[in-house]
Amino acid sequence: MEDKVLTKILNEHKRTGGNLIMLLQRIQETFGHIAPENVDWFAERLDIPASRFFGVITFYPKFRTKPVGKNTLTVCCGAACHIKGADKILDKARETLNLTGDEDTTPDLKFTLEKATCIGACNIAPVVIMNKQVHSGMDPVKVTKLITGYEREEFLGYI
Amino acid sequence: MAEIENNDVLFVIGSNTKENHPIVAHRMIKAVRRGAKLIIVDPRRVPLVRFASLWLQHRPGTDVALLNGMMHVLLAENLVDRAFIEERTEGFTNEFQTAIRGITLESVEKITGVPKEKIIEAARIYGTGKRAGIYYTMGITQHSHGTDNVFALANLALMTGNLGKESAGVNPLRGQNNVQGSCDSGCLPNVYPGYQRVTVPAVRERFEELWGVKLSAREGLMANEMLDAALAGKLKALYIMGENPALTDPDTVHTGKALKALELLIVQDLFMTETAELAHVVLPATSFAEKVGTFTNTERRVQLVRRVVNAPGQAMKDSHIIMEISRRLGYEMPYHHTEEVFQELGKAWPAMAGISYSRIEEEGGLQWPCPTPDHPGTQFLFKGGFPRGKARFTNVTFRPSVEQPDSEFPFVLTTGRMLFQYHTGSMTRRVKAIEKVAGTPYIEISREDARELGVENGAMVKVTSRRGSITLAAQVTTKPDRGVVFIPFHYREAAANILTSSTAVDPICRIPELKVGTVRIEKA
Amino acid sequence: MANDTIEIKVCLGTSGNAAGGEEVLRMFRHYIFEKGIEARIGKRCSPSKVGCRGFCSKDVLVDVIANDSRTTYQSVTPIMVERIVEEHVLGGAPIAEWTVKDEYASFNAKQRKVVLGPCGEIDPDNIDDYLAMRGYRAAKKAMTTMTPDGVVDEVIRSGLRGRGGSGFRTGEKWKACRSVPSDTKYVVCNIGEVNRPLAEGNPQAIIEGLLIGGYAVGASKGYLYIRERYHLSVERLRNALVQARERGFIGRDLFGSGFDFDIEFSFGTEAFICGEETALMESIEGRRAMPRVRPPFPAYRGLWGKPTVINNAETFSNIPLIIGMGSAWFAAIGTEHSKGTKIFTLSGKVRNNGLVEIPMGMPFRDIVYGIGGGIEGDKALKAIQVGGPSGGIIPTSMLDLGLDYENLARVGSIVGSGGMVVFDEDDCIVSVAKFYIEFLQRESCGKCVPCRIGTKRMLELLTKITGGTGTEEDLKTLERLSGVMASTSLCGLGRTAPNPFLTSFNHFKDEYLAHIREKKCPAGVCTALITFSVIADKCKACGLCRRACPANAITGAPKVVHAIDAAKCVKCGACYRACKFKAIKKQ
Amino acid sequence: MSSNDKHTHDGSPSSPLSRLSSLSPVTLTIDGRPIEVLPGTTVLAAAQQLGIHIPVLCHHPKLSVTGACRVCIVEINGQPVTSCTALAENGMEVTTASPYIEGLRKDILDLILSDHPYDCMVCERAGDCELQELAYKYQIRTPVFHGERRIYPKRDGNPFIERDMEKCILCGRCVKVCDEVQGVGAIDYAYKGFGTKICPPFERDLDCEFCGQCVSVCPTGALVSKPSLCKGRTRDVRTVETVCPYCGCGCNITYDVVKNEVIRAGSRPETINEGWLCVKGRFGFSFINSPDRLKAPLIRKNGKLTAASWEETFAYLGERLRSIRDMHGPDAIGGFASARCTNEENYLFQKMMRAAIGTNNIDHCARY
């Protein structure tokens, strides 16, 4: 079953002549993360050393080797967001999601929290991105509401 | 070896270069990085395939069909070097050409399992290369039609004028460190040192004069013939210096019987090998690190071996042992140091005459022919011409291997070496670190076959041929194609040569067909 | 615009989008359709989306253009739409209380919207809007009336410099690439974070610029290099590419000139170092974005070893203007050595955060107080940080400095790709420097020694200082470190990495020394160096602070003046924020 | 798929710049001495031609250019530039060792050492370490810069190569040799910034061809040969050059010998094998000192192989061979020579068979 999906990705990769980063993006899109077994699978078939995959995966923070949550909350920590309290938003989000230590994904796999270096929306700082939607002018209270809204799968706004 | 880098086409057939000649593979990789095209012809996905522009995965034993198919394309697309053929070859007759033209690529595809498009592409790449080199090893020779294979390769090279110039040619890669040297030194039943035939009276007289003794005019027996003779009771004594035929020779059951039939088996070795265990007399020899001498590598380069450490216990230098035995047989060989022997070799064979230990010390290894002390050595052969005047095309037709898969033995077995172990492992298997990573025998099986057999990676399987059976772990890989399995022959506990045949041999050079046999596989 | 149409333009850049612009636009369409507005007033109504208009702090912005007069509404939410439709569109009476205030005028007044101009006007998803404003005329002009060398010369004459990091002369780069004989060449447009508004507001201009660039250097393949995370930008560019291809602006034999050109996406994933062009090439080739050694420069040996020109989206967006309007027109904007305009994202403690485009040479004062509308909460301006993380910090004393390449280089900063952050008196300059170094340390690719270890050591030293254990010796070490990094790092990231420290140390030495000698953070930011205490005569004993304290460090009871136990205090500042009577002192 | 994905850069340091310029030589001045070099020559190479020593760490003459360590920095026309990456140009004025440059170099080394364990006293490479050499040369006793060091657990279970990544200076030579020369790519850079680390995929144990090329190019003690650990310091070692006993490549090997034991194998770079070896050549020498070696002649007596003296053995052999020859003729005796013995031994062996015994029954295992 999984072999079939992988083969499809492989064929598409060969057809479009994409690069390793794009292949990894595709794997991550499909499975949510990049499992070592999948890397081995592609490494063998493409005759590209797995070490190169690993090097690329660990270089770009976007790539994950462990399963991610259903929702991804990205807190921008660029300069503009930073001076407007991105740290506090991040802390609050960690607290709301009950994340401890180095964890970035909730045990129920509902949320993954990540930091972005700068998403270029400095003019509406501080911002967070929930899945694909950018939310501007955030604060700790709003981020809690955002998370709770998504937790109940009925986010309506910051009421 | 350095000239490999300058090839623009590398045609590697029947050679797992990356594992068996790792250092040669470096040069090939370098050539590829410089833009050379690498064509690999091998039934297995050998590691070098990663660097290949083209990989032809043919069925084991169908090399001649494949090569003839390529020649067919060369002729059809007129990619032949007419001037070279005219000037330096003979035998490019109408008959030869008609035979080649008569082949259809469809039939080649059917025999070899290689799509004809790939054969055409391979022929085009090879045919348009300016400096195309062919590299082969036992994958070409260890067949019942091994000689035909080599002829076919020669035809291919001659047709395109890729012989007798730099970075081209037909290059066999030697499997053991001094195969070249032991042949050069005359350890063959039909020739004296320097490939001088024992049956030619003038040659014999020269050697009789040099050695001061009457010599036999009869060609001797080849190794496998000696074993047959032993079994037949005609050969009574065998003196084996540093070899382990009990494990390397095909059909070990047969070999064991032959060795046991001997009245006197003398084995001179570093370790108690499988062969030594059968011996009447075992002589402790010295390793390469405990003596001085020369090795000649695969590119005919004569290099100095130096003494690194002292030999253990009473182990004695091989040359001393030989000299001593010879003395007891009433023939004195009084040498005072090793170079005297080397100098005598130079007297016996002019191609070596110009090489001396001191020259090797100063200049590094020297490639023979090197007839005089001021000769620089010879990088590649046949530059000015071929020894027999003109090189000859030899018409060869495809003959299938002796054993063909059937319902009883459905798999084709091919044997060979792997990176970590060497030969019968008498040296490498005593290196702890190597044992740790490559200490267990295995059989490579394709994923598809493994699935059908219900065999998981690492599971034990029993492999049976008409000769016997062994049990070893399955390695499920993408290396061999469906229906083909591979076993490295290094392991005594699952000796691949229990399975191989000693009767399927090449009619000319008597090489056994170790690369194609048939087996069946069951879960153990 | 024709008088028989009422246009409604909803600002739908990332910012408008984030503020709910999609919903606003949908509501407009909904009401206009449901109420049969067009039939009732006998005019066409066209609600459409436009790119970012820059005034993002008051998004969603909606322009209603009726009877030749334009009204801009700010902070529009979906529930406001019905009334706008009823009263303004139907009734013809703009709703004054919802329209933009004077600050919008002053925000726009000093700007020179050349590149950004169309962004707030045209529908980025409709190529006809772009064509209506002379789109692709420049490409046609270049390919039908100019030689590639002519195009290169025109760009050289314009004086355009790269709008990315180093400000290299674009024309010269093209010329070098043009001069290298090669069967294959590439042009790459890097769409970085600050270029997003361009991709979202006017994607066709980027494509046209890339096209002209390809023609000029002799490349037949262009790449749009963009982080796949910028979903909106990707979507609009993808759409733009499809339309451009349909209309024959990309493909074979363009404008009958025999020139073939194709454009492809290359999706990167977030990494700051990808702004460095050789690292960017590594990323396009699918590898770790570790910069290559230069020379060879990309113009000679770039992507897959082929000559390559890399410019960012802002640079490429300028190209159609230069070719279309002529280099002289372009060169008339800006200063002697810095021509044209520059886009910045103005952010931080100014009133008007937003996207701005200014002519080169504009004094910082005009930017902060004119366009930016001054500092939030009437606090005092402390410094401006320009040029992204590895840019420099400019103190208040340099407010009258004109913003251009030379001046910024003179003060140890760079123009960069266009970030501008404004700090006020509440920001600690040492912490700010530490923040940037921390960022750079995290983003260092790790290839060369000075950057990999240097940024780490700098961060450690700055952390020491903000933690109150720094020494004056540490400052010397920092300076020495800065020197090594600036002169020996492999790429621009490492070479400019000391900028935040060096420029802040130059201008705010006292603040550094206060941290070290007096163990005080004058701005009250560095937690290790501040203490919270209750000003007894201001305390009303309301208990707010006590309840807010997460560490139970505040004692007190109703009617009993509260006190903070310094030993328990975790310096979170919750009490400071909770107190309504300014009775908590932070120092 | 671009072929670049399969194997990285072509490894040639030449740039199109050099190919473009005419092939006429380039003249530059290094430390006041003019020199003429071919276009495409790096400043480092030009300096070496003049016999001027510039320190390097990441540079290796047989590998592609990295430009990561920065210690080969020189002053070119007043600017600090790495000499391993800069190509010689006409009229260049190069200073290799001004106080300014030496200061920068020292600071770079200082930075490297600030992230390096101070355990040279027990390091396998002590005395043979390029980093130690430079630290000594630049007299870095206590580093000016100091701070957090990378701490990694050592847990690689492979039997050949010890990987102590705390000592790794990320020069990248191992990554390049593994990819460019060996064509394996078992290791690569992983992570980024200060946390950059060279490791196998997913930090698994090293699983490769174990050629040890990486060990041979490592400038520090980060990669060392496990079988050689604690077998002896460079100072105690005697080196002997010989030829590898394995395949037909005939690689030149340099053995490090302590007393009567081979402890390490290496190879000189100017040999036919360019200094590279395979796993057998580099690690497969311990059989020489194996306890299993035969140490005395054995004669089968009553069905059992029993130790005998050489005199007894030779006498026995002489008698047995003579009697077989006399009874059955010389062709009843055969001999297998060996492809693993020297030319001289093989020559003697066939000479004995032919001249002393009188048969041509001599062959060897060339066919297997």
PDB file of N, CA and C in Angstrom, chain C residues 179-204:
ATOM      1  N   SER C 179      28.557  37.996 -21.243  1.00  0.00           N
ATOM      2  CA  SER C 179      29.849  37.832 -21.913  1.00  0.00           C
ATOM      3  C   SER C 179      30.357  36.390 -21.889  1.00  0.00           C
ATOM      4  N   VAL C 180      29.777  35.545 -21.048  1.00  0.00           N
ATOM      5  CA  VAL C 180      30.290  34.180 -20.965  1.00  0.00           C
ATOM      6  C   VAL C 180      29.616  33.320 -22.026  1.00  0.00           C
ATOM      7  N   PRO C 181      30.417  32.738 -22.907  1.00  0.00           N
ATOM      8  CA  PRO C 181      29.786  31.897 -23.920  1.00  0.00           C
ATOM      9  C   PRO C 181      29.315  30.588 -23.291  1.00  0.00           C
ATOM     10  N   SER C 182      28.079  30.258 -23.492  1.00  0.00           N
ATOM     11  CA  SER C 182      27.557  29.006 -22.953  1.00  0.00           C
ATOM     12  C   SER C 182      26.247  28.685 -23.641  1.00  0.00           C
ATOM     13  N   ASP C 183      26.035  27.407 -23.883  1.00  0.00           N
ATOM     14  CA  ASP C 183      24.792  27.018 -24.545  1.00  0.00           C
ATOM     15  C   ASP C 183      23.598  27.145 -23.601  1.00  0.00           C
ATOM     16  N   THR C 184      23.875  27.064 -22.330  1.00  0.00           N
ATOM     17  CA  THR C 184      22.784  27.154 -21.358  1.00  0.00           C
ATOM     18  C   THR C 184      23.120  28.216 -20.320  1.00  0.00           C
ATOM     19  N   LYS C 185      22.156  29.062 -20.035  1.00  0.00           N
ATOM     20  CA  LYS C 185      22.303  30.027 -18.943  1.00  0.00           C
ATOM     21  C   LYS C 185      20.979  30.095 -18.204  1.00  0.00           C
ATOM     22  N   TYR C 186      21.047  30.618 -17.015  1.00  0.00           N
ATOM     23  CA  TYR C 186      19.815  30.724 -16.238  1.00  0.00           C
ATOM     24  C   TYR C 186      19.648  32.123 -15.648  1.00  0.00           C
ATOM     25  N   VAL C 187      18.393  32.520 -15.513  1.00  0.00           N
ATOM     26  CA  VAL C 187      18.098  33.699 -14.698  1.00  0.00           C
ATOM     27  C   VAL C 187      17.201  33.238 -13.554  1.00  0.00           C
ATOM     28  N   VAL C 188      17.519  33.732 -12.380  1.00  0.00           N
ATOM     29  CA  VAL C 188      16.783  33.300 -11.211  1.00  0.00           C
ATOM     30  C   VAL C 188      16.228  34.509 -10.481  1.00  0.00           C
ATOM     31  N   CYS C 189      14.965  34.433 -10.163  1.00  0.00           N
ATOM     32  CA  CYS C 189      14.379  35.491  -9.360  1.00  0.00           C
ATOM     33  C   CYS C 189      14.160  34.948  -7.953  1.00  0.00           C
ATOM     34  N   ASN C 190      14.830  35.566  -7.008  1.00  0.00           N
ATOM     35  CA  ASN C 190      14.661  35.158  -5.620  1.00  0.00           C
ATOM     36  C   ASN C 190      13.520  35.961  -5.015  1.00  0.00           C
ATOM     37  N   ILE C 191      12.495  35.246  -4.596  1.00  0.00           N
ATOM     38  CA  ILE C 191      11.361  35.936  -3.987  1.00  0.00           C
ATOM     39  C   ILE C 191      11.447  35.716  -2.482  1.00  0.00           C
ATOM     40  N   GLY C 192      12.103  36.619  -1.835  1.00  0.00           N
ATOM     41  CA  GLY C 192      12.319  36.502  -0.394  1.00  0.00           C
ATOM     42  C   GLY C 192      11.116  37.011   0.371  1.00  0.00           C
ATOM     43  N   GLU C 193      11.248  37.010   1.690  1.00  0.00           N
ATOM     44  CA  GLU C 193      10.081  37.367   2.487  1.00  0.00           C
ATOM     45  C   GLU C 193       9.599  38.789   2.223  1.00  0.00           C
ATOM     46  N   VAL C 194      10.539  39.713   2.038  1.00  0.00           N
ATOM     47  CA  VAL C 194      10.083  41.091   1.820  1.00  0.00           C
ATOM     48  C   VAL C 194       9.529  41.320   0.429  1.00  0.00           C
ATOM     49  N   ASN C 195       9.736  40.333  -0.468  1.00  0.00           N
ATOM     50  CA  ASN C 195       9.199  40.501  -1.816  1.00  0.00           C
ATOM     51  C   ASN C 195       7.783  39.975  -1.949  1.00  0.00           C
ATOM     52  N   ARG C 196       7.282  39.444  -0.853  1.00  0.00           N
ATOM     53  CA  ARG C 196       5.962  38.830  -0.956  1.00  0.00           C
ATOM     54  C   ARG C 196       4.897  39.786  -1.475  1.00  0.00           C
ATOM     55  N   PRO C 197       4.856  41.027  -0.987  1.00  0.00           N
ATOM     56  CA  PRO C 197       3.802  41.911  -1.488  1.00  0.00           C
ATOM     57  C   PRO C 197       3.853  42.087  -3.000  1.00  0.00           C
ATOM     58  N   LEU C 198       5.053  42.079  -3.581  1.00  0.00           N
ATOM     59  CA  LEU C 198       5.156  42.217  -5.033  1.00  0.00           C
ATOM     60  C   LEU C 198       4.574  41.006  -5.727  1.00  0.00           C
ATOM     61  N   ALA C 199       4.907  39.829  -5.198  1.00  0.00           N
ATOM     62  CA  ALA C 199       4.389  38.606  -5.798  1.00  0.00           C
ATOM     63  C   ALA C 199       2.883  38.542  -5.651  1.00  0.00           C
ATOM     64  N   GLU C 200       2.383  39.096  -4.563  1.00  0.00           N
ATOM     65  CA  GLU C 200       0.950  39.023  -4.306  1.00  0.00           C
ATOM     66  C   GLU C 200       0.185  40.150  -4.989  1.00  0.00           C
ATOM     67  N   GLY C 201       0.863  41.267  -5.227  1.00  0.00           N
ATOM     68  CA  GLY C 201       0.171  42.424  -5.779  1.00  0.00           C
ATOM     69  C   GLY C 201       0.355  42.603  -7.265  1.00  0.00           C
ATOM     70  N   ASN C 202       1.514  42.240  -7.777  1.00  0.00           N
ATOM     71  CA  ASN C 202       1.758  42.456  -9.197  1.00  0.00           C
ATOM     72  C   ASN C 202       2.715  41.400  -9.740  1.00  0.00           C
ATOM     73  N   PRO C 203       2.281  40.154  -9.759  1.00  0.00           N
ATOM     74  CA  PRO C 203       3.194  39.068 -10.146  1.00  0.00           C
ATOM     75  C   PRO C 203       3.681  39.184 -11.587  1.00  0.00           C
ATOM     76  N   GLN C 204       2.835  39.750 -12.454  1.00  0.00           N
ATOM     77  CA  GLN C 204       3.244  39.807 -13.859  1.00  0.00           C
ATOM     78  C   GLN C 204       4.490  40.660 -14.063  1.00  0.00           C
TER      79      GLN C 204
END
